């Protein structure tokens, strides 16, 4: 769902299930995308990235899917664990802008139910 | 180990005071950034610097100031002109042209008392 006011979109999953976190990005020219994980009171940590010449990339227990047609990015977490509980952000950048700055999404809060 | 260090972790400011948040990195990264994070919101860019002695305003620079006298350091001053400074502040660094994302510090939580 969309964030409203101070409320982040929240996804609650049972431990052991797979999680899918979605992100709609804004710039159709963006060519590099990253997913970050932020635990409460800490800075964001890099999870996985993908370039626009790919539509899928896999890491350890995580997969990122990119659909450029609809400007959509997703993060799949396999066998979700309690330690996966955090806020997840997507970020995009466009190399043609020259500054290579990242633009961040608002985030989705993942809660894992033991 | 290389990394990016923010201090202090918690900071309290009285009305009308200026306060400075520290950000130091030993990653030899050229670019450094300051973001503000409010509850339920994404990261908003305050200032960034791509090279020593040069910095640019981000989306919400009003009420903030920065300096970049050394490659390793990018302190942020929250001035009394910032009317709503209570937030979580994040510093980040990267090697431009950045194709590998940012490395973030652990943040400073600033509260007005």
mmCIF file with all atom_site columns, C-alpha atoms in Angstrom:
data_model
loop_
_atom_site.group_PDB
_atom_site.id
_atom_site.type_symbol
_atom_site.label_atom_id
_atom_site.label_alt_id
_atom_site.label_comp_id
_atom_site.label_asym_id
_atom_site.label_entity_id
_atom_site.label_seq_id
_atom_site.pdbx_PDB_ins_code
_atom_site.Cartn_x
_atom_site.Cartn_y
_atom_site.Cartn_z
_atom_site.occupancy
_atom_site.B_iso_or_equiv
_atom_site.pdbx_formal_charge
_atom_site.auth_seq_id
_atom_site.auth_comp_id
_atom_site.auth_asym_id
_atom_site.auth_atom_id
_atom_site.pdbx_PDB_model_num
ATOM 1   C CA . UNK A 1 1   ? 0.000  0.000   0.000   1.00 0.00 ? 1   UNK A CA 1
ATOM 2   C CA . UNK A 1 2   ? 0.978  3.677   -0.177  1.00 0.00 ? 2   UNK A CA 1
ATOM 3   C CA . UNK A 1 3   ? 2.439  5.527   2.761   1.00 0.00 ? 3   UNK A CA 1
ATOM 4   C CA . UNK A 1 4   ? 0.125  8.075   4.331   1.00 0.00 ? 4   UNK A CA 1
ATOM 5   C CA . UNK A 1 5   ? 1.408  10.729  6.699   1.00 0.00 ? 5   UNK A CA 1
ATOM 6   C CA . UNK A 1 6   ? 3.859  9.216   9.163   1.00 0.00 ? 6   UNK A CA 1
ATOM 7   C CA . UNK A 1 7   ? 3.021  5.601   8.416   1.00 0.00 ? 7   UNK A CA 1
ATOM 8   C CA . UNK A 1 8   ? 5.332  3.466   6.343   1.00 0.00 ? 8   UNK A CA 1
ATOM 9   C CA . UNK A 1 9   ? 3.870  0.628   4.306   1.00 0.00 ? 9   UNK A CA 1
ATOM 10  C CA . UNK A 1 10  ? 4.218  -2.479  6.434   1.00 0.00 ? 10  UNK A CA 1
ATOM 11  C CA . UNK A 1 11  ? 4.639  -6.089  5.417   1.00 0.00 ? 11  UNK A CA 1
ATOM 12  C CA . UNK A 1 12  ? 4.164  -8.801  8.028   1.00 0.00 ? 12  UNK A CA 1
ATOM 13  C CA . UNK A 1 13  ? 5.369  -12.298 7.211   1.00 0.00 ? 13  UNK A CA 1
ATOM 14  C CA . UNK A 1 14  ? 5.690  -15.546 9.076   1.00 0.00 ? 14  UNK A CA 1
ATOM 15  C CA . UNK A 1 15  ? 9.194  -16.752 9.843   1.00 0.00 ? 15  UNK A CA 1
ATOM 16  C CA . UNK A 1 16  ? 10.297 -19.130 7.091   1.00 0.00 ? 16  UNK A CA 1
ATOM 17  C CA . UNK A 1 17  ? 8.019  -17.665 4.445   1.00 0.00 ? 17  UNK A CA 1
ATOM 18  C CA . UNK A 1 18  ? 9.276  -15.675 1.473   1.00 0.00 ? 18  UNK A CA 1
ATOM 19  C CA . UNK A 1 19  ? 8.930  -11.869 1.493   1.00 0.00 ? 19  UNK A CA 1
ATOM 20  C CA . UNK A 1 20  ? 8.417  -9.605  -1.474  1.00 0.00 ? 20  UNK A CA 1
ATOM 21  C CA . UNK A 1 21  ? 8.969  -5.878  -1.059  1.00 0.00 ? 21  UNK A CA 1
ATOM 22  C CA . UNK A 1 22  ? 8.003  -3.588  -3.909  1.00 0.00 ? 22  UNK A CA 1
ATOM 23  C CA . UNK A 1 23  ? 9.226  -0.209  -5.056  1.00 0.00 ? 23  UNK A CA 1
ATOM 24  C CA . UNK A 1 24  ? 8.028  2.091   -7.820  1.00 0.00 ? 24  UNK A CA 1
ATOM 25  C CA . UNK A 1 25  ? 10.804 4.344   -9.022  1.00 0.00 ? 25  UNK A CA 1
ATOM 26  C CA . UNK A 1 26  ? 10.357 7.742   -10.558 1.00 0.00 ? 26  UNK A CA 1
ATOM 27  C CA . UNK A 1 27  ? 12.848 8.307   -13.367 1.00 0.00 ? 27  UNK A CA 1
ATOM 28  C CA . UNK A 1 28  ? 12.534 6.181   -16.491 1.00 0.00 ? 28  UNK A CA 1
ATOM 29  C CA . UNK A 1 29  ? 16.152 7.084   -17.329 1.00 0.00 ? 29  UNK A CA 1
ATOM 30  C CA . UNK A 1 30  ? 17.529 5.647   -14.070 1.00 0.00 ? 30  UNK A CA 1
ATOM 31  C CA . UNK A 1 31  ? 20.114 2.992   -14.806 1.00 0.00 ? 31  UNK A CA 1
ATOM 32  C CA . UNK A 1 32  ? 21.300 1.787   -11.415 1.00 0.00 ? 32  UNK A CA 1
ATOM 33  C CA . UNK A 1 33  ? 19.241 0.592   -8.468  1.00 0.00 ? 33  UNK A CA 1
ATOM 34  C CA . UNK A 1 34  ? 20.043 -0.461  -4.925  1.00 0.00 ? 34  UNK A CA 1
ATOM 35  C CA . UNK A 1 35  ? 18.182 -1.993  -2.022  1.00 0.00 ? 35  UNK A CA 1
ATOM 36  C CA . UNK A 1 36  ? 19.118 -0.960  1.501   1.00 0.00 ? 36  UNK A CA 1
ATOM 37  C CA . UNK A 1 37  ? 18.139 -2.430  4.862   1.00 0.00 ? 37  UNK A CA 1
ATOM 38  C CA . UNK A 1 38  ? 17.809 -0.137  7.871   1.00 0.00 ? 38  UNK A CA 1
ATOM 39  C CA . UNK A 1 39  ? 17.416 -1.528  11.369  1.00 0.00 ? 39  UNK A CA 1
ATOM 40  C CA . UNK A 1 40  ? 15.955 0.660   14.067  1.00 0.00 ? 40  UNK A CA 1
ATOM 41  C CA . UNK A 1 41  ? 18.319 3.424   15.168  1.00 0.00 ? 41  UNK A CA 1
ATOM 42  C CA . UNK A 1 42  ? 21.008 2.462   12.649  1.00 0.00 ? 42  UNK A CA 1
ATOM 43  C CA . UNK A 1 43  ? 22.219 3.605   9.252   1.00 0.00 ? 43  UNK A CA 1
ATOM 44  C CA . UNK A 1 44  ? 21.094 1.862   6.054   1.00 0.00 ? 44  UNK A CA 1
ATOM 45  C CA . UNK A 1 45  ? 23.120 -1.108  4.886   1.00 0.00 ? 45  UNK A CA 1
ATOM 46  C CA . UNK A 1 46  ? 23.632 -2.157  1.282   1.00 0.00 ? 46  UNK A CA 1
ATOM 47  C CA . UNK A 1 47  ? 21.840 -5.397  0.371   1.00 0.00 ? 47  UNK A CA 1
ATOM 48  C CA . UNK A 1 48  ? 21.977 -5.807  -3.393  1.00 0.00 ? 48  UNK A CA 1
ATOM 49  C CA . UNK A 1 49  ? 22.147 -3.733  -6.540  1.00 0.00 ? 49  UNK A CA 1
ATOM 50  C CA . UNK A 1 50  ? 21.152 -4.104  -10.185 1.00 0.00 ? 50  UNK A CA 1
ATOM 51  C CA . UNK A 1 51  ? 21.931 -2.243  -13.370 1.00 0.00 ? 51  UNK A CA 1
ATOM 52  C CA . UNK A 1 52  ? 19.342 -1.427  -16.002 1.00 0.00 ? 52  UNK A CA 1
ATOM 53  C CA . UNK A 1 53  ? 20.802 -3.885  -18.500 1.00 0.00 ? 53  UNK A CA 1
ATOM 54  C CA . UNK A 1 54  ? 19.636 -6.714  -16.226 1.00 0.00 ? 54  UNK A CA 1
ATOM 55  C CA . UNK A 1 55  ? 16.184 -7.748  -15.081 1.00 0.00 ? 55  UNK A CA 1
ATOM 56  C CA . UNK A 1 56  ? 17.171 -10.079 -12.257 1.00 0.00 ? 56  UNK A CA 1
ATOM 57  C CA . UNK A 1 57  ? 20.038 -10.472 -9.866  1.00 0.00 ? 57  UNK A CA 1
ATOM 58  C CA . UNK A 1 58  ? 20.477 -12.945 -7.050  1.00 0.00 ? 58  UNK A CA 1
ATOM 59  C CA . UNK A 1 59  ? 22.397 -12.744 -3.843  1.00 0.00 ? 59  UNK A CA 1
ATOM 60  C CA . UNK A 1 60  ? 22.410 -14.824 -0.706  1.00 0.00 ? 60  UNK A CA 1
ATOM 61  C CA . UNK A 1 61  ? 18.718 -15.357 0.123   1.00 0.00 ? 61  UNK A CA 1
ATOM 62  C CA . UNK A 1 62  ? 17.809 -12.184 -1.775  1.00 0.00 ? 62  UNK A CA 1
ATOM 63  C CA . UNK A 1 63  ? 16.744 -11.552 -5.346  1.00 0.00 ? 63  UNK A CA 1
ATOM 64  C CA . UNK A 1 64  ? 16.100 -8.214  -7.011  1.00 0.00 ? 64  UNK A CA 1
ATOM 65  C CA . UNK A 1 65  ? 13.799 -7.975  -10.019 1.00 0.00 ? 65  UNK A CA 1
ATOM 66  C CA . UNK A 1 66  ? 13.673 -4.962  -12.307 1.00 0.00 ? 66  UNK A CA 1
ATOM 67  C CA . UNK A 1 67  ? 10.794 -4.190  -14.661 1.00 0.00 ? 67  UNK A CA 1
ATOM 68  C CA . UNK A 1 68  ? 11.745 -1.091  -16.622 1.00 0.00 ? 68  UNK A CA 1
ATOM 69  C CA . UNK A 1 69  ? 8.500  -1.083  -18.584 1.00 0.00 ? 69  UNK A CA 1
ATOM 70  C CA . UNK A 1 70  ? 6.477  -0.197  -15.505 1.00 0.00 ? 70  UNK A CA 1
ATOM 71  C CA . UNK A 1 71  ? 9.342  1.335   -13.476 1.00 0.00 ? 71  UNK A CA 1
ATOM 72  C CA . UNK A 1 72  ? 9.097  -1.286  -10.783 1.00 0.00 ? 72  UNK A CA 1
ATOM 73  C CA . UNK A 1 73  ? 11.695 -2.886  -8.566  1.00 0.00 ? 73  UNK A CA 1
ATOM 74  C CA . UNK A 1 74  ? 11.161 -5.708  -6.125  1.00 0.00 ? 74  UNK A CA 1
ATOM 75  C CA . UNK A 1 75  ? 13.204 -7.397  -3.438  1.00 0.00 ? 75  UNK A CA 1
ATOM 76  C CA . UNK A 1 76  ? 12.518 -11.018 -2.637  1.00 0.00 ? 76  UNK A CA 1
ATOM 77  C CA . UNK A 1 77  ? 13.818 -12.483 0.609   1.00 0.00 ? 77  UNK A CA 1
ATOM 78  C CA . UNK A 1 78  ? 13.765 -16.257 0.847   1.00 0.00 ? 78  UNK A CA 1
ATOM 79  C CA . UNK A 1 79  ? 13.039 -18.054 4.119   1.00 0.00 ? 79  UNK A CA 1
ATOM 80  C CA . UNK A 1 80  ? 12.547 -14.821 6.057   1.00 0.00 ? 80  UNK A CA 1
ATOM 81  C CA . UNK A 1 81  ? 14.152 -14.739 9.503   1.00 0.00 ? 81  UNK A CA 1
ATOM 82  C CA . UNK A 1 82  ? 13.494 -12.541 12.558  1.00 0.00 ? 82  UNK A CA 1
ATOM 83  C CA . UNK A 1 83  ? 16.775 -10.738 11.826  1.00 0.00 ? 83  UNK A CA 1
ATOM 84  C CA . UNK A 1 84  ? 15.293 -9.559  8.543   1.00 0.00 ? 84  UNK A CA 1
ATOM 85  C CA . UNK A 1 85  ? 12.882 -7.286  10.430  1.00 0.00 ? 85  UNK A CA 1
ATOM 86  C CA . UNK A 1 86  ? 13.802 -3.764  9.330   1.00 0.00 ? 86  UNK A CA 1
ATOM 87  C CA . UNK A 1 87  ? 12.844 -0.963  6.974   1.00 0.00 ? 87  UNK A CA 1
ATOM 88  C CA . UNK A 1 88  ? 13.843 -1.610  3.368   1.00 0.00 ? 88  UNK A CA 1
ATOM 89  C CA . UNK A 1 89  ? 14.566 1.241   0.939   1.00 0.00 ? 89  UNK A CA 1
ATOM 90  C CA . UNK A 1 90  ? 15.072 1.202   -2.771  1.00 0.00 ? 90  UNK A CA 1
ATOM 91  C CA . UNK A 1 91  ? 17.286 3.818   -4.394  1.00 0.00 ? 91  UNK A CA 1
ATOM 92  C CA . UNK A 1 92  ? 17.806 4.835   -8.008  1.00 0.00 ? 92  UNK A CA 1
ATOM 93  C CA . UNK A 1 93  ? 20.410 6.819   -9.863  1.00 0.00 ? 93  UNK A CA 1
ATOM 94  C CA . UNK A 1 94  ? 20.865 8.145   -13.357 1.00 0.00 ? 94  UNK A CA 1
ATOM 95  C CA . UNK A 1 95  ? 24.394 8.334   -14.720 1.00 0.00 ? 95  UNK A CA 1
ATOM 96  C CA . UNK A 1 96  ? 23.427 10.975  -17.271 1.00 0.00 ? 96  UNK A CA 1
ATOM 97  C CA . UNK A 1 97  ? 22.817 13.507  -14.502 1.00 0.00 ? 97  UNK A CA 1
ATOM 98  C CA . UNK A 1 98  ? 26.542 13.706  -13.899 1.00 0.00 ? 98  UNK A CA 1
ATOM 99  C CA . UNK A 1 99  ? 26.405 13.701  -10.115 1.00 0.00 ? 99  UNK A CA 1
ATOM 100 C CA . UNK A 1 100 ? 25.422 10.059  -9.682  1.00 0.00 ? 100 UNK A CA 1
ATOM 101 C CA . UNK A 1 101 ? 23.287 10.900  -6.683  1.00 0.00 ? 101 UNK A CA 1
ATOM 102 C CA . UNK A 1 102 ? 20.907 8.354   -5.313  1.00 0.00 ? 102 UNK A CA 1
ATOM 103 C CA . UNK A 1 103 ? 17.214 9.112   -4.918  1.00 0.00 ? 103 UNK A CA 1
ATOM 104 C CA . UNK A 1 104 ? 15.608 7.097   -2.143  1.00 0.00 ? 104 UNK A CA 1
ATOM 105 C CA . UNK A 1 105 ? 12.120 5.684   -1.841  1.00 0.00 ? 105 UNK A CA 1
ATOM 106 C CA . UNK A 1 106 ? 10.185 6.078   1.410   1.00 0.00 ? 106 UNK A CA 1
ATOM 107 C CA . UNK A 1 107 ? 10.722 2.537   2.570   1.00 0.00 ? 107 UNK A CA 1
ATOM 108 C CA . UNK A 1 108 ? 8.705  -0.487  3.616   1.00 0.00 ? 108 UNK A CA 1
ATOM 109 C CA . UNK A 1 109 ? 8.754  -1.896  7.115   1.00 0.00 ? 109 UNK A CA 1
ATOM 110 C CA . UNK A 1 110 ? 9.138  -5.667  7.240   1.00 0.00 ? 110 UNK A CA 1
ATOM 111 C CA . UNK A 1 111 ? 7.963  -7.393  10.404  1.00 0.00 ? 111 UNK A CA 1
ATOM 112 C CA . UNK A 1 112 ? 8.745  -11.074 10.808  1.00 0.00 ? 112 UNK A CA 1
ATOM 113 C CA . UNK A 1 113 ? 6.419  -13.063 13.029  1.00 0.00 ? 113 UNK A CA 1
ATOM 114 C CA . UNK A 1 114 ? 8.277  -15.827 14.890  1.00 0.00 ? 114 UNK A CA 1
ATOM 115 C CA . UNK B 2 1   ? 38.573 -1.536  9.282   1.00 0.00 ? 1   UNK B CA 1
ATOM 116 C CA . UNK B 2 2   ? 37.459 1.243   6.950   1.00 0.00 ? 2   UNK B CA 1
ATOM 117 C CA . UNK B 2 3   ? 34.206 2.934   7.698   1.00 0.00 ? 3   UNK B CA 1
ATOM 118 C CA . UNK B 2 4   ? 32.262 6.075   8.326   1.00 0.00 ? 4   UNK B CA 1
ATOM 119 C CA . UNK B 2 5   ? 31.791 7.385   11.862  1.00 0.00 ? 5   UNK B CA 1
ATOM 120 C CA . UNK B 2 6   ? 29.154 9.788   13.080  1.00 0.00 ? 6   UNK B CA 1
ATOM 121 C CA . UNK B 2 7   ? 29.211 11.416  16.487  1.00 0.00 ? 7   UNK B CA 1
ATOM 122 C CA . UNK B 2 8   ? 27.569 11.902  18.807  1.00 0.00 ? 8   UNK B CA 1
ATOM 123 C CA . UNK B 2 9   ? 24.911 9.213   18.602  1.00 0.00 ? 9   UNK B CA 1
ATOM 124 C CA . UNK B 2 10  ? 22.451 11.382  20.555  1.00 0.00 ? 10  UNK B CA 1
ATOM 125 C CA . UNK B 2 11  ? 22.448 15.183  20.709  1.00 0.00 ? 11  UNK B CA 1
ATOM 126 C CA . UNK B 2 12  ? 20.183 17.597  22.500  1.00 0.00 ? 12  UNK B CA 1
ATOM 127 C CA . UNK B 2 13  ? 19.817 21.186  21.410  1.00 0.00 ? 13  UNK B CA 1
ATOM 128 C CA . UNK B 2 14  ? 18.243 24.093  23.196  1.00 0.00 ? 14  UNK B CA 1
ATOM 129 C CA . UNK B 2 15  ? 16.150 26.583  21.303  1.00 0.00 ? 15  UNK B CA 1
ATOM 130 C CA . UNK B 2 16  ? 18.353 29.135  19.521  1.00 0.00 ? 16  UNK B CA 1
ATOM 131 C CA . UNK B 2 17  ? 21.520 27.075  19.711  1.00 0.00 ? 17  UNK B CA 1
ATOM 132 C CA . UNK B 2 18  ? 23.739 25.971  16.868  1.00 0.00 ? 18  UNK B CA 1
ATOM 133 C CA . UNK B 2 19  ? 25.002 22.402  17.044  1.00 0.00 ? 19  UNK B CA 1
ATOM 134 C CA . UNK B 2 20  ? 27.532 20.542  14.921  1.00 0.00 ? 20  UNK B CA 1
ATOM 135 C CA . UNK B 2 21  ? 27.291 16.893  13.924  1.00 0.00 ? 21  UNK B CA 1
ATOM 136 C CA . UNK B 2 22  ? 30.516 15.131  13.096  1.00 0.00 ? 22  UNK B CA 1
ATOM 137 C CA . UNK B 2 23  ? 31.100 12.763  10.152  1.00 0.00 ? 23  UNK B CA 1
ATOM 138 C CA . UNK B 2 24  ? 34.484 11.163  9.501   1.00 0.00 ? 24  UNK B CA 1
ATOM 139 C CA . UNK B 2 25  ? 35.388 8.491   6.936   1.00 0.00 ? 25  UNK B CA 1
ATOM 140 C CA . UNK B 2 26  ? 38.574 6.543   6.284   1.00 0.00 ? 26  UNK B CA 1
ATOM 141 C CA . UNK B 2 27  ? 37.379 4.920   3.080   1.00 0.00 ? 27  UNK B CA 1
ATOM 142 C CA . UNK B 2 28  ? 39.211 7.407   0.846   1.00 0.00 ? 28  UNK B CA 1
ATOM 143 C CA . UNK B 2 29  ? 35.849 8.306   -0.679  1.00 0.00 ? 29  UNK B CA 1
ATOM 144 C CA . UNK B 2 30  ? 35.657 11.565  -2.587  1.00 0.00 ? 30  UNK B CA 1
ATOM 145 C CA . UNK B 2 31  ? 31.953 12.276  -2.128  1.00 0.00 ? 31  UNK B CA 1
ATOM 146 C CA . UNK B 2 32  ? 30.110 12.801  1.147   1.00 0.00 ? 32  UNK B CA 1
ATOM 147 C CA . UNK B 2 33  ? 26.447 13.463  1.867   1.00 0.00 ? 33  UNK B CA 1
ATOM 148 C CA . UNK B 2 34  ? 24.137 14.506  4.688   1.00 0.00 ? 34  UNK B CA 1
ATOM 149 C CA . UNK B 2 35  ? 20.567 13.248  4.868   1.00 0.00 ? 35  UNK B CA 1
ATOM 150 C CA . UNK B 2 36  ? 17.738 13.936  7.243   1.00 0.00 ? 36  UNK B CA 1
ATOM 151 C CA . UNK B 2 37  ? 15.267 11.198  8.132   1.00 0.00 ? 37  UNK B CA 1
ATOM 152 C CA . UNK B 2 38  ? 11.912 11.848  9.794   1.00 0.00 ? 38  UNK B CA 1
ATOM 153 C CA . UNK B 2 39  ? 9.547  9.117   11.019  1.00 0.00 ? 39  UNK B CA 1
ATOM 154 C CA . UNK B 2 40  ? 7.717  7.437   8.169   1.00 0.00 ? 40  UNK B CA 1
ATOM 155 C CA . UNK B 2 41  ? 9.638  9.335   5.532   1.00 0.00 ? 41  UNK B CA 1
ATOM 156 C CA . UNK B 2 42  ? 12.497 8.591   3.202   1.00 0.00 ? 42  UNK B CA 1
ATOM 157 C CA . UNK B 2 43  ? 15.920 10.188  3.219   1.00 0.00 ? 43  UNK B CA 1
ATOM 158 C CA . UNK B 2 44  ? 16.041 13.844  2.275   1.00 0.00 ? 44  UNK B CA 1
ATOM 159 C CA . UNK B 2 45  ? 19.302 15.325  1.016   1.00 0.00 ? 45  UNK B CA 1
ATOM 160 C CA . UNK B 2 46  ? 20.617 18.332  2.954   1.00 0.00 ? 46  UNK B CA 1
ATOM 161 C CA . UNK B 2 47  ? 24.067 18.930  1.466   1.00 0.00 ? 47  UNK B CA 1
ATOM 162 C CA . UNK B 2 48  ? 26.635 16.999  -0.526  1.00 0.00 ? 48  UNK B CA 1
ATOM 163 C CA . UNK B 2 49  ? 30.262 17.414  -1.446  1.00 0.00 ? 49  UNK B CA 1
ATOM 164 C CA . UNK B 2 50  ? 32.060 15.721  -4.305  1.00 0.00 ? 50  UNK B CA 1
ATOM 165 C CA . UNK B 2 51  ? 35.479 17.195  -3.630  1.00 0.00 ? 51  UNK B CA 1
ATOM 166 C CA . UNK B 2 52  ? 37.380 18.978  -0.882  1.00 0.00 ? 52  UNK B CA 1
ATOM 167 C CA . UNK B 2 53  ? 36.510 22.660  -0.466  1.00 0.00 ? 53  UNK B CA 1
ATOM 168 C CA . UNK B 2 54  ? 33.362 22.316  -2.541  1.00 0.00 ? 54  UNK B CA 1
ATOM 169 C CA . UNK B 2 55  ? 29.799 21.457  -1.567  1.00 0.00 ? 55  UNK B CA 1
ATOM 170 C CA . UNK B 2 56  ? 26.309 21.808  -2.964  1.00 0.00 ? 56  UNK B CA 1
ATOM 171 C CA . UNK B 2 57  ? 22.880 22.357  -1.456  1.00 0.00 ? 57  UNK B CA 1
ATOM 172 C CA . UNK B 2 58  ? 20.470 19.472  -1.499  1.00 0.00 ? 58  UNK B CA 1
ATOM 173 C CA . UNK B 2 59  ? 16.699 19.571  -1.304  1.00 0.00 ? 59  UNK B CA 1
ATOM 174 C CA . UNK B 2 60  ? 16.388 20.896  2.260   1.00 0.00 ? 60  UNK B CA 1
ATOM 175 C CA . UNK B 2 61  ? 19.527 22.980  2.919   1.00 0.00 ? 61  UNK B CA 1
ATOM 176 C CA . UNK B 2 62  ? 17.816 25.904  4.669   1.00 0.00 ? 62  UNK B CA 1
ATOM 177 C CA . UNK B 2 63  ? 18.924 26.197  8.290   1.00 0.00 ? 63  UNK B CA 1
ATOM 178 C CA . UNK B 2 64  ? 21.979 23.993  7.790   1.00 0.00 ? 64  UNK B CA 1
ATOM 179 C CA . UNK B 2 65  ? 25.611 24.633  6.902   1.00 0.00 ? 65  UNK B CA 1
ATOM 180 C CA . UNK B 2 66  ? 28.570 22.389  6.080   1.00 0.00 ? 66  UNK B CA 1
ATOM 181 C CA . UNK B 2 67  ? 32.304 22.538  5.439   1.00 0.00 ? 67  UNK B CA 1
ATOM 182 C CA . UNK B 2 68  ? 34.694 20.220  3.613   1.00 0.00 ? 68  UNK B CA 1
ATOM 183 C CA . UNK B 2 69  ? 38.207 21.243  4.578   1.00 0.00 ? 69  UNK B CA 1
ATOM 184 C CA . UNK B 2 70  ? 39.507 17.675  4.556   1.00 0.00 ? 70  UNK B CA 1
ATOM 185 C CA . UNK B 2 71  ? 38.611 14.690  2.426   1.00 0.00 ? 71  UNK B CA 1
ATOM 186 C CA . UNK B 2 72  ? 37.869 12.637  5.521   1.00 0.00 ? 72  UNK B CA 1
ATOM 187 C CA . UNK B 2 73  ? 35.548 15.060  7.268   1.00 0.00 ? 73  UNK B CA 1
ATOM 188 C CA . UNK B 2 74  ? 32.179 16.640  6.458   1.00 0.00 ? 74  UNK B CA 1
ATOM 189 C CA . UNK B 2 75  ? 30.630 18.246  9.560   1.00 0.00 ? 75  UNK B CA 1
ATOM 190 C CA . UNK B 2 76  ? 27.056 19.501  9.520   1.00 0.00 ? 76  UNK B CA 1
ATOM 191 C CA . UNK B 2 77  ? 25.946 22.492  11.585  1.00 0.00 ? 77  UNK B CA 1
ATOM 192 C CA . UNK B 2 78  ? 22.291 22.784  12.456  1.00 0.00 ? 78  UNK B CA 1
ATOM 193 C CA . UNK B 2 79  ? 21.710 26.483  12.983  1.00 0.00 ? 79  UNK B CA 1
ATOM 194 C CA . UNK B 2 80  ? 19.052 28.283  14.972  1.00 0.00 ? 80  UNK B CA 1
ATOM 195 C CA . UNK B 2 81  ? 17.406 29.127  11.641  1.00 0.00 ? 81  UNK B CA 1
ATOM 196 C CA . UNK B 2 82  ? 16.322 25.486  11.320  1.00 0.00 ? 82  UNK B CA 1
ATOM 197 C CA . UNK B 2 83  ? 12.922 25.639  12.988  1.00 0.00 ? 83  UNK B CA 1
ATOM 198 C CA . UNK B 2 84  ? 12.241 21.934  13.220  1.00 0.00 ? 84  UNK B CA 1
ATOM 199 C CA . UNK B 2 85  ? 15.592 20.211  13.687  1.00 0.00 ? 85  UNK B CA 1
ATOM 200 C CA . UNK B 2 86  ? 14.454 17.163  15.644  1.00 0.00 ? 86  UNK B CA 1
ATOM 201 C CA . UNK B 2 87  ? 15.284 14.232  13.345  1.00 0.00 ? 87  UNK B CA 1
ATOM 202 C CA . UNK B 2 88  ? 17.705 11.399  12.632  1.00 0.00 ? 88  UNK B CA 1
ATOM 203 C CA . UNK B 2 89  ? 20.706 12.597  10.614  1.00 0.00 ? 89  UNK B CA 1
ATOM 204 C CA . UNK B 2 90  ? 22.664 10.284  8.371   1.00 0.00 ? 90  UNK B CA 1
ATOM 205 C CA . UNK B 2 91  ? 26.031 10.868  6.772   1.00 0.00 ? 91  UNK B CA 1
ATOM 206 C CA . UNK B 2 92  ? 27.157 8.844   3.762   1.00 0.00 ? 92  UNK B CA 1
ATOM 207 C CA . UNK B 2 93  ? 30.146 8.618   1.450   1.00 0.00 ? 93  UNK B CA 1
ATOM 208 C CA . UNK B 2 94  ? 30.830 7.212   -2.003  1.00 0.00 ? 94  UNK B CA 1
ATOM 209 C CA . UNK B 2 95  ? 33.336 7.149   -4.837  1.00 0.00 ? 95  UNK B CA 1
ATOM 210 C CA . UNK B 2 96  ? 31.945 9.093   -7.772  1.00 0.00 ? 96  UNK B CA 1
ATOM 211 C CA . UNK B 2 97  ? 31.042 8.148   -10.373 1.00 0.00 ? 97  UNK B CA 1
ATOM 212 C CA . UNK B 2 98  ? 29.195 6.027   -7.915  1.00 0.00 ? 98  UNK B CA 1
ATOM 213 C CA . UNK B 2 99  ? 28.091 2.684   -9.205  1.00 0.00 ? 99  UNK B CA 1
ATOM 214 C CA . UNK B 2 100 ? 28.307 0.882   -5.906  1.00 0.00 ? 100 UNK B CA 1
ATOM 215 C CA . UNK B 2 101 ? 26.015 2.834   -3.670  1.00 0.00 ? 101 UNK B CA 1
ATOM 216 C CA . UNK B 2 102 ? 26.716 4.757   -0.538  1.00 0.00 ? 102 UNK B CA 1
ATOM 217 C CA . UNK B 2 103 ? 28.275 3.707   2.739   1.00 0.00 ? 103 UNK B CA 1
ATOM 218 C CA . UNK B 2 104 ? 26.277 5.148   5.613   1.00 0.00 ? 104 UNK B CA 1
ATOM 219 C CA . UNK B 2 105 ? 27.227 6.074   9.129   1.00 0.00 ? 105 UNK B CA 1
ATOM 220 C CA . UNK B 2 106 ? 25.181 4.919   12.089  1.00 0.00 ? 106 UNK B CA 1
ATOM 221 C CA . UNK B 2 107 ? 23.390 8.237   12.453  1.00 0.00 ? 107 UNK B CA 1
ATOM 222 C CA . UNK B 2 108 ? 22.914 11.015  14.999  1.00 0.00 ? 108 UNK B CA 1
ATOM 223 C CA . UNK B 2 109 ? 19.564 11.562  16.652  1.00 0.00 ? 109 UNK B CA 1
ATOM 224 C CA . UNK B 2 110 ? 19.065 15.269  17.340  1.00 0.00 ? 110 UNK B CA 1
ATOM 225 C CA . UNK B 2 111 ? 16.364 16.406  19.744  1.00 0.00 ? 111 UNK B CA 1
ATOM 226 C CA . UNK B 2 112 ? 15.352 19.957  20.610  1.00 0.00 ? 112 UNK B CA 1
ATOM 227 C CA . UNK B 2 113 ? 14.704 20.431  24.327  1.00 0.00 ? 113 UNK B CA 1
#
